[in-house]
Coordinates of C-alpha atoms in Angstrom, one line a residue:
M1 CA 15.6 16.8 -7.6
K2 CA 18.0 17.0 -4.7
K3 CA 19.2 13.8 -3.1
T4 CA 21.7 13.2 -0.4
N5 CA 25.0 11.6 -1.3
Q6 CA 24.1 8.6 0.7
M7 CA 20.8 8.1 -1.2
K8 CA 22.8 8.2 -4.5
K9 CA 25.2 5.7 -3.1
I10 CA 22.4 3.3 -2.4
I11 CA 21.1 3.5 -5.9
Y12 CA 24.6 3.2 -7.5
A13 CA 25.4 0.3 -5.2
F14 CA 23.2 -2.0 -7.2
A15 CA 25.4 -1.6 -10.2
A16 CA 28.5 -2.1 -8.0
I17 CA 27.0 -5.3 -6.7
A18 CA 26.9 -6.7 -10.2
F19 CA 30.5 -5.5 -10.9
L20 CA 31.8 -7.1 -7.8
S21 CA 29.8 -10.3 -8.3
F22 CA 28.3 -10.0 -4.8
A23 CA 24.8 -10.4 -6.2
Q24 CA 25.4 -14.0 -6.9
S25 CA 26.9 -14.8 -3.5
C26 CA 24.1 -12.9 -1.7
K27 CA 21.5 -15.2 -3.3
K28 CA 23.2 -18.3 -1.8
D29 CA 22.3 -18.8 1.8
S30 CA 25.5 -20.6 2.7
A31 CA 27.8 -18.3 0.8
F32 CA 26.7 -14.8 1.7
L33 CA 29.8 -12.8 2.7
D34 CA 31.6 -16.1 3.2
K35 CA 32.4 -17.6 -0.2
Q36 CA 35.9 -16.9 -1.6
P37 CA 35.2 -16.1 -5.2
T38 CA 37.8 -16.2 -7.8
S39 CA 36.8 -13.0 -9.6
T40 CA 35.8 -10.7 -6.6
L41 CA 37.5 -9.1 -3.7
P42 CA 37.9 -11.3 -0.6
I43 CA 35.4 -10.7 2.2
D44 CA 38.1 -9.3 4.5
A45 CA 38.8 -6.6 1.9
V46 CA 35.1 -5.7 1.8
W47 CA 34.9 -5.1 5.5
K48 CA 37.8 -2.7 5.3
D49 CA 36.0 -0.4 3.0
P50 CA 32.6 1.2 3.9
N51 CA 31.7 1.8 0.3
L52 CA 32.1 -1.9 -0.4
V53 CA 30.0 -2.8 2.6
L54 CA 27.4 -0.4 1.4
T55 CA 27.0 -2.5 -1.8
V56 CA 26.0 -5.4 0.3
V57 CA 23.7 -3.2 2.4
G58 CA 22.1 -2.0 -0.8
D59 CA 21.3 -5.6 -1.8
L60 CA 19.7 -6.2 1.6
Y61 CA 17.6 -3.1 1.3
D62 CA 16.6 -4.1 -2.2
R63 CA 15.2 -7.4 -1.0
Y64 CA 13.0 -5.8 1.7
P65 CA 9.5 -7.4 1.3
D66 CA 6.5 -5.5 0.3
Y67 CA 3.1 -6.9 -0.8
Q68 CA 1.2 -4.0 -2.5
T69 CA 3.5 -1.6 -4.2
I70 CA 3.8 0.5 -7.4
E71 CA 5.9 -2.3 -8.8
A72 CA 2.8 -4.6 -8.7
W73 CA -0.3 -2.4 -9.5
W74 CA -2.6 -5.5 -9.8
T75 CA -2.3 -6.2 -6.1
F76 CA -4.4 -3.1 -5.4
T77 CA -7.4 -4.7 -7.2
D78 CA -7.5 -7.8 -5.0
F79 CA -9.9 -6.3 -2.5
D80 CA -12.2 -3.3 -2.9
E81 CA -10.0 -0.3 -3.7
G82 CA -9.8 -0.8 -7.4
F83 CA -10.9 -2.7 -10.6
A84 CA -8.3 -4.4 -12.8
S85 CA -9.0 -3.1 -16.3
A86 CA -6.8 -5.7 -18.0
S87 CA -8.1 -8.9 -19.4
G88 CA -5.4 -11.0 -17.8
D89 CA -6.5 -9.8 -14.4
Y90 CA -10.3 -10.0 -14.5
F91 CA -10.0 -13.2 -12.5
R92 CA -9.4 -11.0 -9.4
H93 CA -13.0 -10.1 -9.5
Q94 CA -14.2 -13.6 -10.2
N95 CA -12.7 -15.2 -7.1
L96 CA -15.2 -16.2 -4.4
E97 CA -12.7 -17.1 -1.7
Y98 CA -9.1 -16.1 -0.9
G99 CA -6.8 -19.1 -0.7
Y100 CA -5.4 -20.0 2.7
D101 CA -1.9 -19.6 1.2
A102 CA -2.6 -16.0 0.1
W103 CA -0.1 -13.4 1.4
R104 CA 2.2 -16.2 2.7
Y105 CA 5.7 -15.1 3.6
W106 CA 7.6 -18.1 5.0
D107 CA 9.7 -20.4 2.9
M108 CA 13.3 -21.3 2.4
G109 CA 13.8 -18.0 0.6
T110 CA 12.5 -16.1 3.5
Y111 CA 14.8 -17.7 6.0
G112 CA 17.6 -17.5 3.5
Y113 CA 17.2 -13.7 3.7
I114 CA 17.2 -13.9 7.5
R115 CA 20.4 -16.0 7.3
D116 CA 22.0 -13.4 5.1
L117 CA 21.1 -10.7 7.6
N118 CA 22.3 -12.7 10.5
M119 CA 25.6 -13.5 8.7
F120 CA 26.0 -9.8 7.9
I121 CA 25.5 -8.8 11.5
K122 CA 28.0 -11.5 12.7
R123 CA 30.6 -10.4 10.2
G124 CA 30.1 -6.8 11.2
Q125 CA 30.5 -7.6 14.8
E126 CA 33.8 -9.4 14.1
S127 CA 35.1 -6.6 11.9
T128 CA 37.8 -4.3 13.4
A129 CA 38.9 -2.5 10.2
L130 CA 36.0 -0.1 9.8
K131 CA 35.6 3.0 11.9
A132 CA 33.3 2.3 14.8
E133 CA 30.7 4.8 13.6
D134 CA 30.5 3.2 10.1
R135 CA 30.4 -0.3 11.5
D136 CA 27.7 0.5 14.0
R137 CA 25.5 2.2 11.5
F138 CA 25.7 -0.8 9.1
L139 CA 24.9 -3.2 11.9
A140 CA 22.0 -1.0 13.0
E141 CA 20.7 -0.9 9.4
A142 CA 20.8 -4.7 9.2
R143 CA 19.0 -5.1 12.5
F144 CA 16.4 -2.6 11.2
I145 CA 15.9 -4.6 8.0
R146 CA 15.7 -7.9 10.0
A147 CA 13.1 -6.4 12.3
G148 CA 11.1 -5.4 9.2
V149 CA 11.3 -8.9 7.8
Y150 CA 10.0 -10.4 11.0
F151 CA 7.3 -7.8 11.1
E152 CA 6.2 -8.9 7.6
M153 CA 6.3 -12.5 8.7
V154 CA 4.3 -12.0 11.9
K155 CA 1.5 -9.9 10.3
R156 CA 1.0 -12.7 7.7
M157 CA 1.8 -15.9 9.6
G158 CA 1.6 -15.2 13.3
G159 CA 4.5 -16.5 15.4
V160 CA 7.4 -17.9 13.4
P161 CA 10.7 -19.4 14.5
L162 CA 12.9 -16.6 15.8
I163 CA 16.4 -17.1 14.5
T164 CA 19.0 -14.4 15.3
T165 CA 22.2 -16.4 14.9
V166 CA 23.9 -18.1 12.0
L167 CA 22.9 -21.7 11.8
D168 CA 25.2 -24.2 10.1
Y169 CA 24.6 -27.9 9.4
D170 CA 27.3 -30.2 10.7
Y171 CA 26.5 -33.0 8.2
S172 CA 25.9 -35.5 11.1
G173 CA 22.7 -36.8 9.6
D174 CA 20.7 -35.3 12.5
P175 CA 19.2 -31.9 11.6
S176 CA 17.0 -31.7 14.7
Y177 CA 19.2 -29.1 16.4
L178 CA 18.4 -26.8 13.4
Q179 CA 14.6 -27.3 13.9
F180 CA 13.1 -24.5 15.9
P181 CA 9.4 -24.3 17.0
R182 CA 7.3 -21.3 16.3
A183 CA 7.7 -18.4 18.7
K184 CA 4.5 -16.9 20.2
E185 CA 3.0 -14.1 18.2
T186 CA 3.7 -11.7 21.1
E187 CA 7.3 -12.8 21.1
I188 CA 7.8 -11.8 17.5
Y189 CA 6.1 -8.4 18.0
D190 CA 8.2 -7.9 21.2
F191 CA 11.4 -8.8 19.3
V192 CA 10.6 -6.3 16.5
I193 CA 9.8 -3.5 19.0
A194 CA 12.9 -4.2 21.1
E195 CA 15.2 -4.3 18.1
L196 CA 13.9 -1.0 16.8
E197 CA 14.3 0.6 20.3
A198 CA 17.9 -0.8 20.4
V199 CA 19.0 0.7 17.1
K200 CA 17.0 4.0 17.0
N201 CA 19.7 6.1 18.6
I202 CA 22.5 4.5 16.6
L203 CA 20.9 5.3 13.3
P204 CA 21.2 8.9 12.0
D205 CA 18.6 11.4 13.2
D206 CA 18.5 13.1 9.8
A207 CA 15.3 13.9 8.0
T208 CA 17.2 14.3 4.7
V209 CA 18.0 10.5 4.7
Q210 CA 14.9 8.9 3.3
S211 CA 16.0 5.7 1.5
R212 CA 18.1 4.3 4.4
A213 CA 17.2 3.5 7.9
T214 CA 17.1 6.5 10.3
K215 CA 15.9 7.0 13.9
A216 CA 12.5 8.1 12.6
A217 CA 12.2 5.1 10.3
A218 CA 12.8 2.8 13.3
L219 CA 10.3 4.7 15.4
A220 CA 7.7 4.7 12.6
M221 CA 8.1 0.9 12.2
E222 CA 7.9 0.5 15.9
S223 CA 4.7 2.6 16.1
R224 CA 3.0 0.6 13.3
A225 CA 4.1 -2.8 14.7
A226 CA 2.9 -2.0 18.3
L227 CA -0.4 -0.6 16.9
Y228 CA -0.9 -3.9 15.0
A229 CA -0.2 -5.9 18.1
G230 CA -2.5 -3.8 20.3
S231 CA -5.4 -4.1 17.9
I232 CA -4.9 -7.8 17.5
A233 CA -5.1 -8.1 21.3
K234 CA -8.1 -5.9 21.6
Y235 CA -10.2 -7.3 18.7
S236 CA -9.2 -11.0 18.7
N237 CA -11.3 -13.9 19.7
S238 CA -10.9 -17.6 20.6
Q239 CA -11.2 -18.7 17.0
L240 CA -8.0 -16.8 16.2
M241 CA -5.8 -18.3 18.9
L242 CA -3.7 -21.4 19.5
P243 CA -3.0 -22.8 22.9
G244 CA 0.7 -22.2 22.7
G245 CA 0.3 -18.6 21.7
E246 CA 1.7 -19.1 18.2
V247 CA -1.3 -17.0 17.0
G248 CA -3.4 -14.7 19.1
I249 CA -2.6 -12.1 21.7
S250 CA -4.2 -11.8 25.0
S251 CA -6.5 -8.8 25.4
S252 CA -4.7 -8.0 28.6
L253 CA -1.7 -6.8 26.6
A254 CA -3.6 -4.3 24.4
S255 CA -3.0 -1.3 26.5
R256 CA 0.7 -2.1 26.8
Y257 CA 1.1 -2.2 23.0
Y258 CA -1.0 0.9 22.4
T259 CA 1.1 2.8 24.9
K260 CA 4.3 1.8 23.0
A261 CA 2.7 2.7 19.6
L262 CA 1.8 6.2 21.0
A263 CA 5.2 6.8 22.6
A264 CA 7.1 5.9 19.4
A265 CA 4.8 8.1 17.3
K266 CA 5.1 11.0 19.8
E267 CA 8.9 10.7 19.7
I268 CA 8.8 11.5 15.9
I269 CA 6.2 14.2 16.3
D270 CA 7.8 15.9 19.2
G271 CA 11.2 15.7 17.5
G272 CA 10.0 18.3 15.0
K273 CA 12.0 17.1 12.1
Y274 CA 9.1 16.0 9.9
S275 CA 5.9 17.6 8.9
L276 CA 3.0 17.2 6.5
Y277 CA 3.7 18.1 2.9
K278 CA 2.2 21.5 2.2
K279 CA 3.8 23.1 -0.9
N280 CA 0.8 23.7 -3.2
P281 CA -2.3 25.9 -2.2
N282 CA -4.4 23.6 -4.4
L283 CA -5.0 20.9 -1.8
S284 CA -5.8 18.1 -4.3
E285 CA -2.7 18.9 -6.3
N286 CA -0.7 19.1 -3.1
F287 CA -1.8 15.7 -2.0
A288 CA -0.9 14.2 -5.4
A289 CA 2.5 15.9 -5.4
L290 CA 3.3 14.5 -2.0
F291 CA 4.0 11.1 -3.6
T292 CA 6.1 12.3 -6.5
D293 CA 8.1 15.2 -5.1
K294 CA 11.5 14.0 -4.1
G295 CA 13.0 17.4 -3.4
S296 CA 13.0 18.4 0.3
N297 CA 9.9 16.5 1.0
P298 CA 9.3 16.8 4.8
E299 CA 6.8 14.0 5.1
V300 CA 8.7 11.1 3.7
I301 CA 10.4 9.0 6.4
F302 CA 11.5 5.8 4.6
A303 CA 11.1 5.0 0.9
K304 CA 12.3 2.6 -1.7
D305 CA 14.0 4.9 -4.2
F306 CA 14.4 4.6 -8.0
K307 CA 16.6 6.5 -10.4
L308 CA 16.2 7.3 -14.1
K309 CA 18.8 5.9 -16.6
T310 CA 19.5 2.9 -14.4
N311 CA 17.8 -0.5 -14.0
K312 CA 16.1 1.0 -10.9
V313 CA 13.0 2.3 -12.6
H314 CA 9.4 1.1 -12.7
G315 CA 6.4 1.2 -15.0
F316 CA 3.5 2.3 -12.7
T317 CA 2.8 5.3 -14.9
I318 CA 3.1 3.4 -18.1
D319 CA 0.6 0.8 -16.8
N320 CA -1.9 3.3 -15.4
Q321 CA -1.7 6.6 -17.2
P322 CA -5.0 7.8 -18.9
R323 CA -5.3 6.0 -22.1
S324 CA -6.3 8.9 -24.3
S325 CA -3.2 11.0 -23.5
A326 CA -0.7 8.1 -22.9
E327 CA 2.8 8.6 -24.1
E328 CA 2.8 5.0 -25.3
A329 CA -0.2 2.8 -26.3
Q330 CA -0.3 1.7 -22.7
G331 CA -2.2 2.6 -19.5
G332 CA -5.5 2.5 -17.8
R333 CA -5.1 -0.7 -15.9
L334 CA -5.8 0.3 -12.3
N335 CA -9.3 1.8 -11.9
P336 CA -10.3 3.1 -8.5
S337 CA -13.7 1.8 -7.4
L338 CA -16.8 3.7 -6.5
N339 CA -16.5 1.9 -3.2
L340 CA -13.4 4.0 -2.5
V341 CA -14.5 7.2 -4.2
Q342 CA -17.7 7.4 -2.3
S343 CA -15.8 7.1 1.0
F344 CA -14.4 10.5 0.7
E345 CA -16.6 12.7 2.8
K346 CA -18.0 16.2 2.2
L347 CA -16.3 19.2 3.6
D348 CA -18.9 19.5 6.3
N349 CA -17.8 16.2 7.7
T350 CA -20.8 14.3 6.5
Y351 CA -21.0 11.3 4.1
A352 CA -23.1 11.3 1.0
S353 CA -24.0 8.9 -1.8
M354 CA -22.7 9.8 -5.2
A355 CA -25.6 8.2 -6.9
S356 CA -27.1 10.8 -9.2
V357 CA -30.7 10.7 -8.0
D358 CA -32.8 12.9 -5.8
G359 CA -35.0 11.8 -2.9
N360 CA -37.7 10.7 -5.3
G361 CA -35.4 8.6 -7.5
N362 CA -35.3 11.2 -10.3
P363 CA -31.9 11.9 -12.0
V364 CA -29.9 14.9 -10.9
Y365 CA -28.4 16.9 -13.8
Y366 CA -25.0 18.6 -13.6
S367 CA -23.9 21.4 -15.9
S368 CA -20.3 20.3 -15.6
I369 CA -19.0 16.7 -15.4
T370 CA -16.9 17.6 -12.4
D371 CA -19.8 19.2 -10.4
I372 CA -20.8 15.9 -8.7
F373 CA -17.4 15.8 -7.0
A374 CA -17.4 19.4 -5.8
G375 CA -17.2 20.1 -2.0
R376 CA -15.5 16.8 -1.2
D377 CA -12.4 15.9 0.7
A378 CA -9.4 17.2 -1.4
R379 CA -7.7 13.9 -1.1
L380 CA -10.3 12.5 -3.5
A381 CA -8.9 14.3 -6.6
G382 CA -5.4 13.8 -5.3
T383 CA -5.9 10.0 -5.2
V384 CA -8.2 9.5 -8.2
I385 CA -8.3 11.0 -11.7
L386 CA -11.9 12.1 -12.0
P387 CA -13.8 12.6 -15.2
G388 CA -13.1 15.9 -16.8
T389 CA -10.0 16.6 -14.7
Q390 CA -6.4 16.9 -16.1
F391 CA -3.2 14.9 -16.0
K392 CA 0.0 16.2 -17.6
G393 CA -2.0 19.2 -18.8
K394 CA -4.5 17.2 -20.8
T395 CA -8.2 16.7 -20.0
V396 CA -9.2 13.1 -19.2
D397 CA -12.1 12.2 -21.4
I398 CA -14.3 9.8 -19.4
W399 CA -18.1 9.7 -20.3
A400 CA -20.2 6.7 -21.2
G401 CA -22.4 8.0 -23.9
Y402 CA -25.8 9.8 -24.4
Q403 CA -29.0 9.1 -22.7
L404 CA -32.1 10.0 -24.7
A405 CA -35.3 11.4 -23.2
N406 CA -36.9 8.0 -23.5
G407 CA -34.1 6.4 -21.6
T408 CA -32.3 4.9 -24.6
I409 CA -28.5 4.8 -24.2
I410 CA -26.3 5.6 -27.2
T411 CA -22.7 4.6 -26.7
G412 CA -19.8 2.8 -28.4
D413 CA -17.5 -0.1 -27.9
N414 CA -14.1 1.5 -28.5
F415 CA -12.2 4.5 -27.3
G416 CA -13.7 7.8 -28.5
Q417 CA -15.9 6.1 -31.0
S418 CA -18.1 8.2 -33.4
K419 CA -21.3 7.2 -35.0
S420 CA -23.7 8.9 -37.6
E421 CA -27.4 9.3 -37.4
V422 CA -27.8 8.0 -33.9
L423 CA -29.1 11.1 -32.2
P424 CA -32.7 12.3 -33.0
D425 CA -32.8 15.0 -35.6
N426 CA -29.1 15.0 -35.9
P427 CA -27.6 13.1 -38.9
A428 CA -24.1 14.2 -38.2
S429 CA -21.3 11.9 -37.0
V430 CA -20.8 12.5 -33.2
Q431 CA -18.5 11.0 -30.6
V432 CA -20.6 8.7 -28.5
V433 CA -18.1 7.6 -25.8
G434 CA -15.1 9.2 -24.1
R435 CA -11.6 8.7 -25.5
D436 CA -10.9 7.1 -22.1
G437 CA -14.1 5.1 -22.0
P438 CA -15.7 3.8 -20.0
V439 CA -16.6 0.8 -22.2
D440 CA -17.6 -2.4 -20.3
G441 CA -15.1 -5.1 -21.0
L442 CA -12.6 -2.9 -22.9
E443 CA -9.3 -3.3 -21.1
F444 CA -7.4 -0.1 -20.3
S445 CA -10.5 2.0 -20.4
A446 CA -11.8 3.5 -17.2
Q447 CA -14.3 0.7 -16.6
S448 CA -15.1 2.0 -13.1
G449 CA -15.3 5.6 -14.4
F450 CA -12.0 6.6 -12.8
Y451 CA -8.2 6.3 -13.2
V452 CA -5.7 6.2 -10.4
R453 CA -3.8 9.5 -9.6
K454 CA -1.7 8.6 -6.5
Y455 CA 1.9 7.7 -7.5
L456 CA 1.3 8.6 -11.2
D457 CA 4.4 10.4 -12.4
P458 CA 3.6 13.9 -13.9
A459 CA 7.1 14.1 -15.5
T460 CA 7.4 14.1 -19.3
G461 CA 8.6 10.7 -20.5
S462 CA 7.4 8.8 -17.4
G463 CA 4.8 7.0 -19.5
Q464 CA 7.3 5.9 -22.1
I465 CA 8.8 2.4 -22.1
G466 CA 12.3 3.7 -22.8
T467 CA 12.2 6.1 -19.9
R468 CA 9.8 4.9 -17.3
S469 CA 9.5 6.5 -13.8
D470 CA 11.7 7.0 -10.8
V471 CA 8.9 8.0 -8.4
W472 CA 9.7 6.4 -5.1
W473 CA 7.6 4.0 -3.0
I474 CA 6.9 5.5 0.4
R475 CA 6.8 2.9 3.1
Y476 CA 6.5 5.3 6.1
R477 CA 5.4 8.9 6.1
Y478 CA 4.5 11.4 8.7
A479 CA 0.7 11.4 8.1
E480 CA 0.6 7.7 9.0
V481 CA 2.5 8.5 12.2
L482 CA -0.1 11.1 13.2
L483 CA -2.9 8.6 12.5
N484 CA -1.0 5.9 14.5
A485 CA -0.8 8.3 17.4
A486 CA -4.5 9.2 17.0
E487 CA -5.6 5.6 17.0
A488 CA -3.4 4.6 19.9
A489 CA -4.6 7.6 22.0
F490 CA -8.2 6.7 21.2
E491 CA -7.8 3.1 22.2
L492 CA -6.2 4.3 25.4
G493 CA -9.3 6.4 26.2
D494 CA -7.9 9.8 25.3
P495 CA -10.1 11.1 22.4
T496 CA -8.9 14.7 23.0
T497 CA -5.4 13.7 22.0
A498 CA -6.7 11.6 19.2
A499 CA -8.8 14.5 17.8
N500 CA -5.7 16.8 17.9
Y501 CA -3.6 14.5 15.9
M502 CA -6.3 13.6 13.4
K503 CA -7.1 17.3 12.9
Q504 CA -3.7 17.9 11.4
V505 CA -4.3 15.3 8.7
R506 CA -7.8 16.4 8.0
D507 CA -7.0 20.1 7.9
R508 CA -4.6 19.5 5.0
A509 CA -7.5 17.8 3.1
G510 CA -9.6 20.9 3.5
L511 CA -11.8 19.5 6.3
T512 CA -11.5 22.5 8.4
T513 CA -14.4 21.9 10.8
A514 CA -12.5 19.9 13.4
L515 CA -14.1 16.8 14.8
T516 CA -14.7 17.1 18.5
P517 CA -13.3 14.4 20.9
A518 CA -16.9 13.1 21.2
Q519 CA -16.9 12.6 17.4
I520 CA -13.8 10.4 17.4
T521 CA -15.1 6.9 17.1
F522 CA -13.7 3.6 15.9
D523 CA -15.6 4.2 12.7
R524 CA -13.8 7.5 12.3
I525 CA -10.4 5.9 12.9
V526 CA -11.0 3.3 10.2
H527 CA -12.4 5.8 7.8
E528 CA -9.5 8.2 8.1
R529 CA -6.9 5.6 7.4
K530 CA -9.0 4.3 4.4
V531 CA -9.0 7.7 2.6
E532 CA -5.6 8.9 3.6
L533 CA -3.7 5.7 2.9
A534 CA -5.5 4.3 -0.1
F535 CA -3.2 2.5 -2.6
E536 CA -0.4 2.5 -0.1
G537 CA -0.6 -1.1 1.0
H538 CA -2.4 -0.7 4.3
E539 CA -5.9 -1.9 3.6
L540 CA -5.4 -5.7 4.0
W541 CA -3.3 -5.5 7.2
D542 CA -5.6 -2.9 8.8
M543 CA -8.7 -5.0 8.1
K544 CA -6.9 -8.1 9.4
R545 CA -5.6 -6.5 12.7
W546 CA -9.0 -5.0 13.4
R547 CA -10.6 -8.4 12.7
L548 CA -12.9 -6.6 10.2
A549 CA -11.9 -8.5 7.0
D550 CA -14.5 -11.3 7.4
K551 CA -17.2 -8.8 8.1
V552 CA -16.5 -6.4 5.3
W553 CA -15.5 -9.1 2.7
N554 CA -18.3 -11.4 3.8
G555 CA -19.2 -13.1 0.5
S556 CA -22.5 -11.3 0.1
N557 CA -23.4 -10.0 -3.4
M558 CA -23.9 -6.3 -3.8
S559 CA -26.2 -4.2 -6.0
A560 CA -26.4 -0.6 -7.2
A561 CA -28.9 0.0 -4.4
D562 CA -26.1 -0.4 -1.9
F563 CA -24.7 2.8 -3.3
I564 CA -27.8 4.7 -4.2
N565 CA -29.5 4.2 -0.8
A566 CA -26.3 4.2 1.2
T567 CA -26.8 5.2 4.8
N568 CA -23.7 3.6 6.3
I569 CA -20.9 5.0 4.2
G570 CA -18.8 5.7 7.2
S571 CA -19.4 2.4 8.9
A572 CA -16.3 0.3 9.6
T573 CA -18.3 -2.9 8.9
R574 CA -20.0 -1.8 5.7
T575 CA -20.1 -4.7 3.2
S576 CA -17.7 -4.1 0.3
T577 CA -17.3 -7.4 -1.6
Q578 CA -17.6 -6.3 -5.2
V579 CA -16.2 -3.2 -7.0
F580 CA -18.6 -0.8 -8.6
G581 CA -18.2 2.2 -10.8
L582 CA -19.9 5.5 -11.6
W583 CA -20.5 6.4 -15.3
P584 CA -21.3 9.9 -16.6
Y585 CA -23.8 10.3 -19.5
K586 CA -24.8 13.3 -21.5
Y587 CA -28.5 13.9 -21.4
Y588 CA -29.8 14.5 -25.0
N589 CA -33.1 16.2 -25.2
P590 CA -33.1 19.4 -27.4
G591 CA -35.3 22.1 -26.1
N592 CA -35.2 20.8 -22.5
A593 CA -33.5 22.8 -19.8
N594 CA -31.2 19.8 -19.0
H595 CA -30.1 19.2 -22.6
L596 CA -26.4 18.1 -22.7
K597 CA -26.1 18.2 -18.9
Y598 CA -24.6 15.2 -17.2
I599 CA -26.2 12.4 -15.3
F600 CA -24.4 9.6 -13.5
K601 CA -25.2 5.9 -13.1
V602 CA -23.9 3.4 -10.6
I603 CA -22.7 0.3 -12.5
K604 CA -21.1 -3.0 -11.7
P605 CA -18.5 -4.0 -14.4
S606 CA -19.7 -7.2 -16.1
R607 CA -16.3 -8.8 -15.3
V608 CA -17.2 -8.6 -11.6
T609 CA -19.0 -11.9 -11.2
A610 CA -18.2 -13.0 -7.6
A611 CA -18.3 -11.5 -4.2
H612 CA -15.1 -11.7 -2.2
R613 CA -15.3 -13.9 0.9
F614 CA -12.6 -13.6 3.6
R615 CA -12.7 -16.6 5.8
I616 CA -11.7 -16.9 9.4
G617 CA -8.8 -19.1 8.2
N618 CA -7.5 -16.2 6.1
Y619 CA -6.4 -14.1 9.1
Y620 CA -3.2 -16.1 9.2
S621 CA -1.7 -17.5 6.0
S622 CA -1.2 -21.2 5.9
I623 CA 2.2 -22.7 6.4
G624 CA 3.6 -24.5 3.3
Q625 CA 3.7 -28.3 3.4
D626 CA 7.4 -28.2 2.6
V627 CA 8.0 -26.3 5.8
L628 CA 5.8 -28.7 7.8
N629 CA 7.5 -31.7 6.3
G630 CA 10.9 -30.3 7.1
N631 CA 10.3 -29.4 10.7
P632 CA 8.0 -31.6 12.9
K633 CA 8.0 -28.9 15.6
I634 CA 6.0 -26.5 13.5
I635 CA 2.3 -26.2 14.4
R636 CA -0.3 -25.4 11.7
N637 CA -2.3 -22.3 11.8
P638 CA -5.9 -22.6 12.9
N639 CA -9.2 -22.7 10.9
Q640 CA -7.6 -24.2 7.7

């Protein structure tokens, strides 16, 4: 794997932080870059050496907030993308309502981080020892990170106090001058956009820099933030507004934000330095490799990097590798749902149920276990490990048992279990369930019938506790930029431009019959992001900004019929409150033409006992009582 020297410096910087004892001072709001420690270099010396400043920048990057990431696989099971096949996480499917404090990002720690960034910027502006180009880049990076933190805050909380200077208490007994009211939601979005515009031309315009801020990273964040603001403006309603504008954006501003989103995306696209990853002619393998290939990857714009043989590794592959071929007795936790799998359309641009029945309700028989998935969007097999496919050169053994001619099911309750004298006229011992399951209630088995593929590391040793994985977490990539541009163009009344940008993403997935401008609808925009960006941390924020979350996660119970008789698979408002699975069975009927062929059954795991309900009050996370108690100028969020 080839990395730039700067990327290596960022990784090694974390070790340097510990050596220089900066980590401790960075964690103290009042001491960041200010404390004169007895065992470290004085701060003036730090600002004379760009390598030492980089250690502090490295810490600031490392604290960048993410919600759903490969370092927290369980967060991908909180909605409808996946099932948590781990006993300690079954509660995620037994929760009727989301708490109003869910996804909150506003506390003393958050503003401690903001203070550290403001202090870093202040010290940098005062520094005269560094070369101007080094100092300016460091300052631009800090402003980029600060913009990202405020973006994280506004998309969760709405408007928050906008603090861009270092605030110090004077011990007068009157803290009121430190108490700021909430800014308007528009003011936070405008700040984020303006900051990114201000620094984009200071940051390097270098596509080989992927773990630090660049011009493209600033533009990608600007495009996403402006798109969020535009859609909040267009799809909001009076229930989601406060009189002072702390939450809610006027519909009159939608066009302005969509225009900014499109312009920022086009600046990346027209710059020509990034492109879609296309190294492997096998389109599914190519899509999977996009997330693990760190060598000259033209699609990655900004990522959190990791490195083997350091403390910067993660256990996503250990936690989620197929159980039967695992390098440790670990794996199988994140099971993609049928809700997600069935969303991947056919290559003729149509949607189809994966329920294994014909028009008369009779079973459909498949000679191969993989046949049911044939002719689908290539991203399906690049995102999900399907029954009968391979990972690390080993076939994943997912099948639920035998079904006899009379409908009786013969199965087991453990991985790859064998039984004797259970099949008619066959006294031999036979395996009655796959070595990867599915077995209902057996943690680490493929209880939904699937394992996750995206971000799973194919390298030998990545599934071992002693090695782990250094696959990076991609925060911004080129395909999202194309989809941002497509959505913004569509919302601005230009479906032709939208179709052109969307075509590039869909072509890579094997969907070579281009959608016409007339076929580009809001439903199509929603669908394309769902299948392209699954397990990348977009679903919650997209559903919130489109104001779809309360419609899709509406608290209604679901049944297998919702999948078997599905006629609205591509609908943006399709109910998806409970996760389902699809289990393969071998049909056992000697002498019958369908003997030992596969049938598939839609199932709801028994640990799924409640339907998720996203309430109007969940669109903005609640503000903690400690914050409200400490600042009487703070106004609560609505509907809580």
